[in-house]
């Protein structure tokens, strides 16, 4: 039985004041979320503040990225150990805004995945195809390639302590959600791809859906057999909407 996991990706949004308000709203309602694990991935600069604010609540903390290096002369980077120092438990790696917006390669993302695990964090590995890739019919190849970058470098066992987020790039921030059937199809493919190497790891792997998931469409998406939660951008900035999604997750 896979515990659903709903994570909010706040991206580069908010102010200290709005972050405090958002967390207060989440804390007020998180008690009604029964089954899903609830995570907020705050901008790094606010992690320390959010870490103190969520203490004692069921809300867990995640970062939006992590350096592939453990320490050293890497100006502007933040290491897994530093994130850990502030109670961060999860780290998003390979978000499309970094793969496509910042030119991160599959190999770099895999290194970040490993660096997160080495620091005791659970990576949330984002994968997903561009619109043109879907139109060309290569969605499965793209997702397999992005998964294989991790599997080939660190072994299928490395997925045991991780979460995968399938996020079709054309659905992120666009209001165009994948239909539950479209999402389920890719989720099932990803699980089967992992199962070719290790059926046990595949059965336990939590695969989130991300891309315009909101309070209105979450229940239908989360009801799909291989969808084990959501990675939520826009709708995670409103406490009520995010909590509705978390409740839909169980
Ligand atoms: P969205 O973003 O929910 O705003 O589409 C999802 C994500 O980028 O993780």
Short mmCIF file of C-alpha atoms and ligand atoms in Angstrom, two decimals:
data_model
loop_
_atom_site.label_atom_id
_atom_site.label_comp_id
_atom_site.label_asym_id
_atom_site.label_seq_id
_atom_site.Cartn_x
_atom_site.Cartn_y
_atom_site.Cartn_z
CA UNK A 1 0.00 0.00 0.00
CA UNK A 2 1.56 3.27 -1.13
CA UNK A 3 0.87 6.29 1.06
CA UNK A 4 -0.23 9.19 -1.15
CA UNK A 5 2.04 12.23 -1.06
CA UNK A 6 0.91 15.72 -2.00
CA UNK A 7 3.65 18.33 -2.29
CA UNK A 8 3.29 22.05 -2.88
CA UNK A 9 5.92 23.60 -5.12
CA UNK A 10 5.76 27.28 -4.30
CA UNK A 11 8.39 28.12 -6.93
CA UNK A 12 9.72 31.70 -6.70
CA UNK A 13 6.57 33.11 -5.12
CA UNK A 14 5.73 34.80 -1.88
CA UNK A 15 7.06 37.21 0.70
CA UNK A 16 7.91 36.54 4.31
CA UNK A 17 4.49 37.84 5.22
CA UNK A 18 2.55 35.76 2.68
CA UNK A 19 4.55 32.66 3.54
CA UNK A 20 3.63 33.04 7.22
CA UNK A 21 -0.02 33.49 6.29
CA UNK A 22 -0.01 30.46 3.97
CA UNK A 23 1.59 28.20 6.57
CA UNK A 24 -0.86 29.37 9.24
CA UNK A 25 -3.73 28.44 6.90
CA UNK A 26 -2.22 25.04 6.17
CA UNK A 27 -1.61 24.29 9.83
CA UNK A 28 -5.20 25.15 10.65
CA UNK A 29 -6.55 22.55 8.21
CA UNK A 30 -3.90 19.85 7.93
CA UNK A 31 -5.43 17.88 10.80
CA UNK A 32 -8.32 16.93 8.50
CA UNK A 33 -5.98 15.32 5.99
CA UNK A 34 -6.17 11.66 6.87
CA UNK A 35 -3.99 9.56 4.67
CA UNK A 36 -1.80 11.74 2.48
CA UNK A 37 1.65 12.90 3.43
CA UNK A 38 1.76 16.68 3.08
CA UNK A 39 4.93 18.49 1.97
CA UNK A 40 5.65 22.11 1.14
CA UNK A 41 8.63 22.97 -1.06
CA UNK A 42 9.41 26.55 -0.12
CA UNK A 43 11.96 28.88 -1.72
CA UNK A 44 15.31 28.17 -0.02
CA UNK A 45 15.48 31.55 1.65
CA UNK A 46 12.26 30.79 3.55
CA UNK A 47 13.07 27.19 4.54
CA UNK A 48 14.41 28.18 7.93
CA UNK A 49 11.30 30.23 8.73
CA UNK A 50 8.90 27.57 7.43
CA UNK A 51 10.80 24.87 9.31
CA UNK A 52 10.10 26.63 12.64
CA UNK A 53 6.51 27.40 11.65
CA UNK A 54 5.60 23.79 10.78
CA UNK A 55 7.27 22.26 13.82
CA UNK A 56 4.88 19.97 15.66
CA UNK A 57 2.46 19.83 12.71
CA UNK A 58 2.04 17.10 10.08
CA UNK A 59 3.48 19.37 7.38
CA UNK A 60 6.86 18.28 6.04
CA UNK A 61 9.42 20.45 4.34
CA UNK A 62 11.01 20.16 0.91
CA UNK A 63 13.40 22.20 -1.21
CA UNK A 64 12.90 22.98 -4.89
CA UNK A 65 16.40 21.95 -5.90
CA UNK A 66 19.69 20.77 -4.40
CA UNK A 67 23.30 21.00 -5.53
CA UNK A 68 24.91 17.94 -7.07
CA UNK A 69 28.02 18.75 -5.05
CA UNK A 70 28.42 18.11 -1.33
CA UNK A 71 30.36 21.30 -0.55
CA UNK A 72 32.97 23.62 -1.96
CA UNK A 73 33.44 26.46 -4.40
CA UNK A 74 29.97 26.46 -5.99
CA UNK A 75 28.72 30.02 -5.77
CA UNK A 76 24.99 30.25 -5.27
CA UNK A 77 24.44 26.52 -4.75
CA UNK A 78 22.85 24.93 -1.69
CA UNK A 79 23.94 21.50 -0.51
CA UNK A 80 21.79 18.68 0.78
CA UNK A 81 23.50 18.89 4.17
CA UNK A 82 22.59 22.58 4.43
CA UNK A 83 18.97 21.78 3.60
CA UNK A 84 19.02 19.01 6.17
CA UNK A 85 20.23 21.46 8.80
CA UNK A 86 16.87 23.20 8.54
CA UNK A 87 14.70 20.13 8.79
CA UNK A 88 14.17 19.67 5.04
CA UNK A 89 13.18 16.09 4.25
CA UNK A 90 12.45 16.21 0.53
CA UNK A 91 14.21 17.81 -2.44
CA UNK A 92 12.68 18.31 -5.87
CA UNK A 93 15.22 17.46 -8.59
CA UNK A 94 14.87 17.86 -12.33
CA UNK A 95 11.82 20.10 -12.38
CA UNK A 96 11.11 21.05 -15.99
CA UNK A 97 11.74 24.70 -15.15
CA UNK A 98 15.31 23.63 -14.39
CA UNK A 99 15.72 20.97 -17.10
CA UNK A 100 14.35 23.19 -19.85
CA UNK A 101 14.61 26.64 -18.25
CA UNK A 102 18.13 26.23 -16.87
CA UNK A 103 19.53 23.61 -19.19
CA UNK A 104 19.94 20.81 -16.63
CA UNK A 105 20.87 17.51 -18.28
CA UNK A 106 19.55 14.07 -17.35
CA UNK A 107 23.02 13.31 -15.92
CA UNK A 108 23.10 16.42 -13.74
CA UNK A 109 19.59 15.65 -12.46
CA UNK A 110 20.71 12.12 -11.62
CA UNK A 111 23.69 13.53 -9.70
CA UNK A 112 21.35 15.81 -7.77
CA UNK A 113 19.12 12.82 -7.02
CA UNK A 114 22.12 11.00 -5.54
CA UNK A 115 23.38 14.08 -3.68
CA UNK A 116 19.97 14.48 -2.04
CA UNK A 117 19.96 10.86 -0.90
CA UNK A 118 23.56 11.07 0.32
CA UNK A 119 22.50 13.98 2.53
CA UNK A 120 19.54 12.06 3.94
CA UNK A 121 16.90 13.80 1.83
CA UNK A 122 14.25 12.04 -0.25
CA UNK A 123 14.47 13.23 -3.85
CA UNK A 124 11.30 13.99 -5.80
CA UNK A 125 12.48 13.19 -9.31
CA UNK A 126 10.50 15.13 -11.92
CA UNK A 127 10.13 13.66 -15.38
CA UNK A 128 7.89 14.51 -18.29
CA UNK A 129 7.66 15.29 -21.98
CA UNK A 130 7.42 18.56 -23.89
CA UNK A 131 4.35 19.23 -26.03
CA UNK A 132 6.26 18.49 -29.24
CA UNK A 133 7.49 15.22 -27.77
CA UNK A 134 3.92 14.18 -26.97
CA UNK A 135 2.87 15.14 -30.49
CA UNK A 136 5.73 13.11 -31.94
CA UNK A 137 4.56 10.14 -29.89
CA UNK A 138 7.77 9.83 -27.85
CA UNK A 139 6.36 10.46 -24.37
CA UNK A 140 7.33 7.00 -23.14
CA UNK A 141 10.85 7.19 -24.56
CA UNK A 142 11.43 10.55 -22.90
CA UNK A 143 10.18 9.35 -19.51
CA UNK A 144 12.19 6.13 -19.80
CA UNK A 145 15.34 8.08 -20.68
CA UNK A 146 14.89 10.41 -17.70
CA UNK A 147 14.30 7.45 -15.36
CA UNK A 148 17.22 5.49 -16.83
CA UNK A 149 19.65 8.32 -16.13
CA UNK A 150 19.12 7.54 -12.42
CA UNK A 151 18.68 3.77 -12.71
CA UNK A 152 21.80 3.26 -14.86
CA UNK A 153 23.97 5.47 -12.67
CA UNK A 154 22.83 4.42 -9.21
CA UNK A 155 20.82 1.23 -9.64
CA UNK A 156 17.10 0.54 -9.49
CA UNK A 157 17.38 0.15 -5.71
CA UNK A 158 18.11 3.88 -5.44
CA UNK A 159 14.47 4.49 -6.32
CA UNK A 160 13.39 2.85 -3.06
CA UNK A 161 14.00 6.00 -1.14
CA UNK A 162 12.54 8.44 -3.61
CA UNK A 163 9.38 9.81 -5.15
CA UNK A 164 8.83 10.31 -8.89
CA UNK A 165 6.70 13.16 -10.22
CA UNK A 166 5.33 12.76 -13.74
CA UNK A 167 4.76 16.28 -15.00
CA UNK A 168 3.92 16.71 -18.68
CA UNK A 169 5.63 20.01 -19.44
CA UNK A 170 2.69 21.22 -21.54
CA UNK A 171 0.45 20.93 -18.47
CA UNK A 172 2.62 22.92 -16.06
CA UNK A 173 1.22 26.32 -15.25
CA UNK A 174 -0.93 26.28 -18.37
CA UNK A 175 -4.28 25.25 -16.94
CA UNK A 176 -4.19 22.29 -19.37
CA UNK A 177 -4.24 19.19 -17.19
CA UNK A 178 -3.55 15.76 -18.60
CA UNK A 179 -6.79 13.78 -18.53
CA UNK A 180 -6.88 11.13 -15.80
CA UNK A 181 -6.55 8.47 -18.52
CA UNK A 182 -3.58 10.20 -20.18
CA UNK A 183 -1.82 10.56 -16.82
CA UNK A 184 -2.62 7.01 -15.71
CA UNK A 185 -1.23 5.63 -18.95
CA UNK A 186 2.17 7.25 -18.39
CA UNK A 187 2.22 6.41 -14.67
CA UNK A 188 1.54 2.76 -15.48
CA UNK A 189 4.28 2.86 -18.12
CA UNK A 190 6.82 4.31 -15.66
CA UNK A 191 5.96 1.68 -13.06
CA UNK A 192 6.21 -1.11 -15.62
CA UNK A 193 9.53 0.29 -16.82
CA UNK A 194 10.92 0.09 -13.27
CA UNK A 195 9.31 -3.34 -12.79
CA UNK A 196 11.38 -4.71 -15.66
CA UNK A 197 14.36 -4.32 -13.32
CA UNK A 198 12.73 -4.84 -9.92
CA UNK A 199 9.05 -5.58 -9.38
CA UNK A 200 9.24 -4.88 -5.65
CA UNK A 201 10.78 -1.44 -6.10
CA UNK A 202 8.18 -0.64 -8.78
CA UNK A 203 5.27 -1.71 -6.58
CA UNK A 204 6.44 0.52 -3.73
CA UNK A 205 7.38 3.56 -5.84
CA UNK A 206 5.18 6.59 -5.28
CA UNK A 207 4.50 8.45 -8.54
CA UNK A 208 2.94 11.88 -8.25
CA UNK A 209 1.16 13.68 -11.06
CA UNK A 210 1.93 17.36 -11.61
CA UNK A 211 0.65 19.92 -14.09
CA UNK A 212 -2.32 22.17 -13.38
CA UNK A 213 -3.71 19.88 -10.69
CA UNK A 214 -6.21 21.88 -8.70
CA UNK A 215 -9.01 21.59 -6.16
CA UNK A 216 -11.48 20.77 -8.94
CA UNK A 217 -9.63 18.01 -10.81
CA UNK A 218 -7.52 16.43 -8.06
CA UNK A 219 -9.97 13.76 -6.92
CA UNK A 220 -10.36 12.29 -10.40
CA UNK A 221 -6.62 12.23 -11.03
CA UNK A 222 -5.79 10.83 -7.61
CA UNK A 223 -8.36 8.06 -8.02
CA UNK A 224 -6.24 6.50 -10.79
CA UNK A 225 -4.51 3.30 -9.81
CA UNK A 226 -0.95 4.43 -10.43
CA UNK A 227 -1.27 8.06 -9.34
CA UNK A 228 0.03 8.27 -5.79
CA UNK A 229 -0.24 11.97 -5.12
CA UNK A 230 0.42 15.32 -6.70
CA UNK A 231 3.09 17.95 -7.15
CA UNK A 232 1.16 21.19 -7.08
CA UNK A 233 2.37 24.58 -8.30
CA UNK A 234 -0.18 27.39 -8.60
CA UNK A 235 -2.86 25.80 -6.44
CA UNK A 236 -0.41 25.24 -3.57
CA UNK A 237 -0.23 28.98 -2.95
CA UNK A 238 -3.78 29.04 -1.62
CA UNK A 239 -4.20 27.16 1.66
CA UNK A 240 -7.81 26.12 1.03
CA UNK A 241 -7.15 24.81 -2.47
CA UNK A 242 -4.03 22.94 -1.42
CA UNK A 243 -5.81 21.37 1.55
CA UNK A 244 -8.69 20.29 -0.70
CA UNK A 245 -6.17 18.51 -2.93
CA UNK A 246 -4.49 16.91 0.11
CA UNK A 247 -7.84 15.64 1.34
CA UNK A 248 -8.61 14.25 -2.12
CA UNK A 249 -5.36 12.32 -1.80
CA UNK A 250 -6.74 10.48 1.18
P1 LIG B 1 1.28 23.88 -11.73
O1 LIG B 1 2.82 23.48 -11.49
O2 LIG B 1 0.48 23.10 -10.71
O3 LIG B 1 1.23 25.35 -11.51
O4 LIG B 1 0.95 23.48 -13.13
C1 LIG B 1 3.18 22.17 -11.18
C2 LIG B 1 4.68 22.09 -11.04
O5 LIG B 1 5.38 22.79 -11.76
O6 LIG B 1 5.21 21.33 -10.21
#
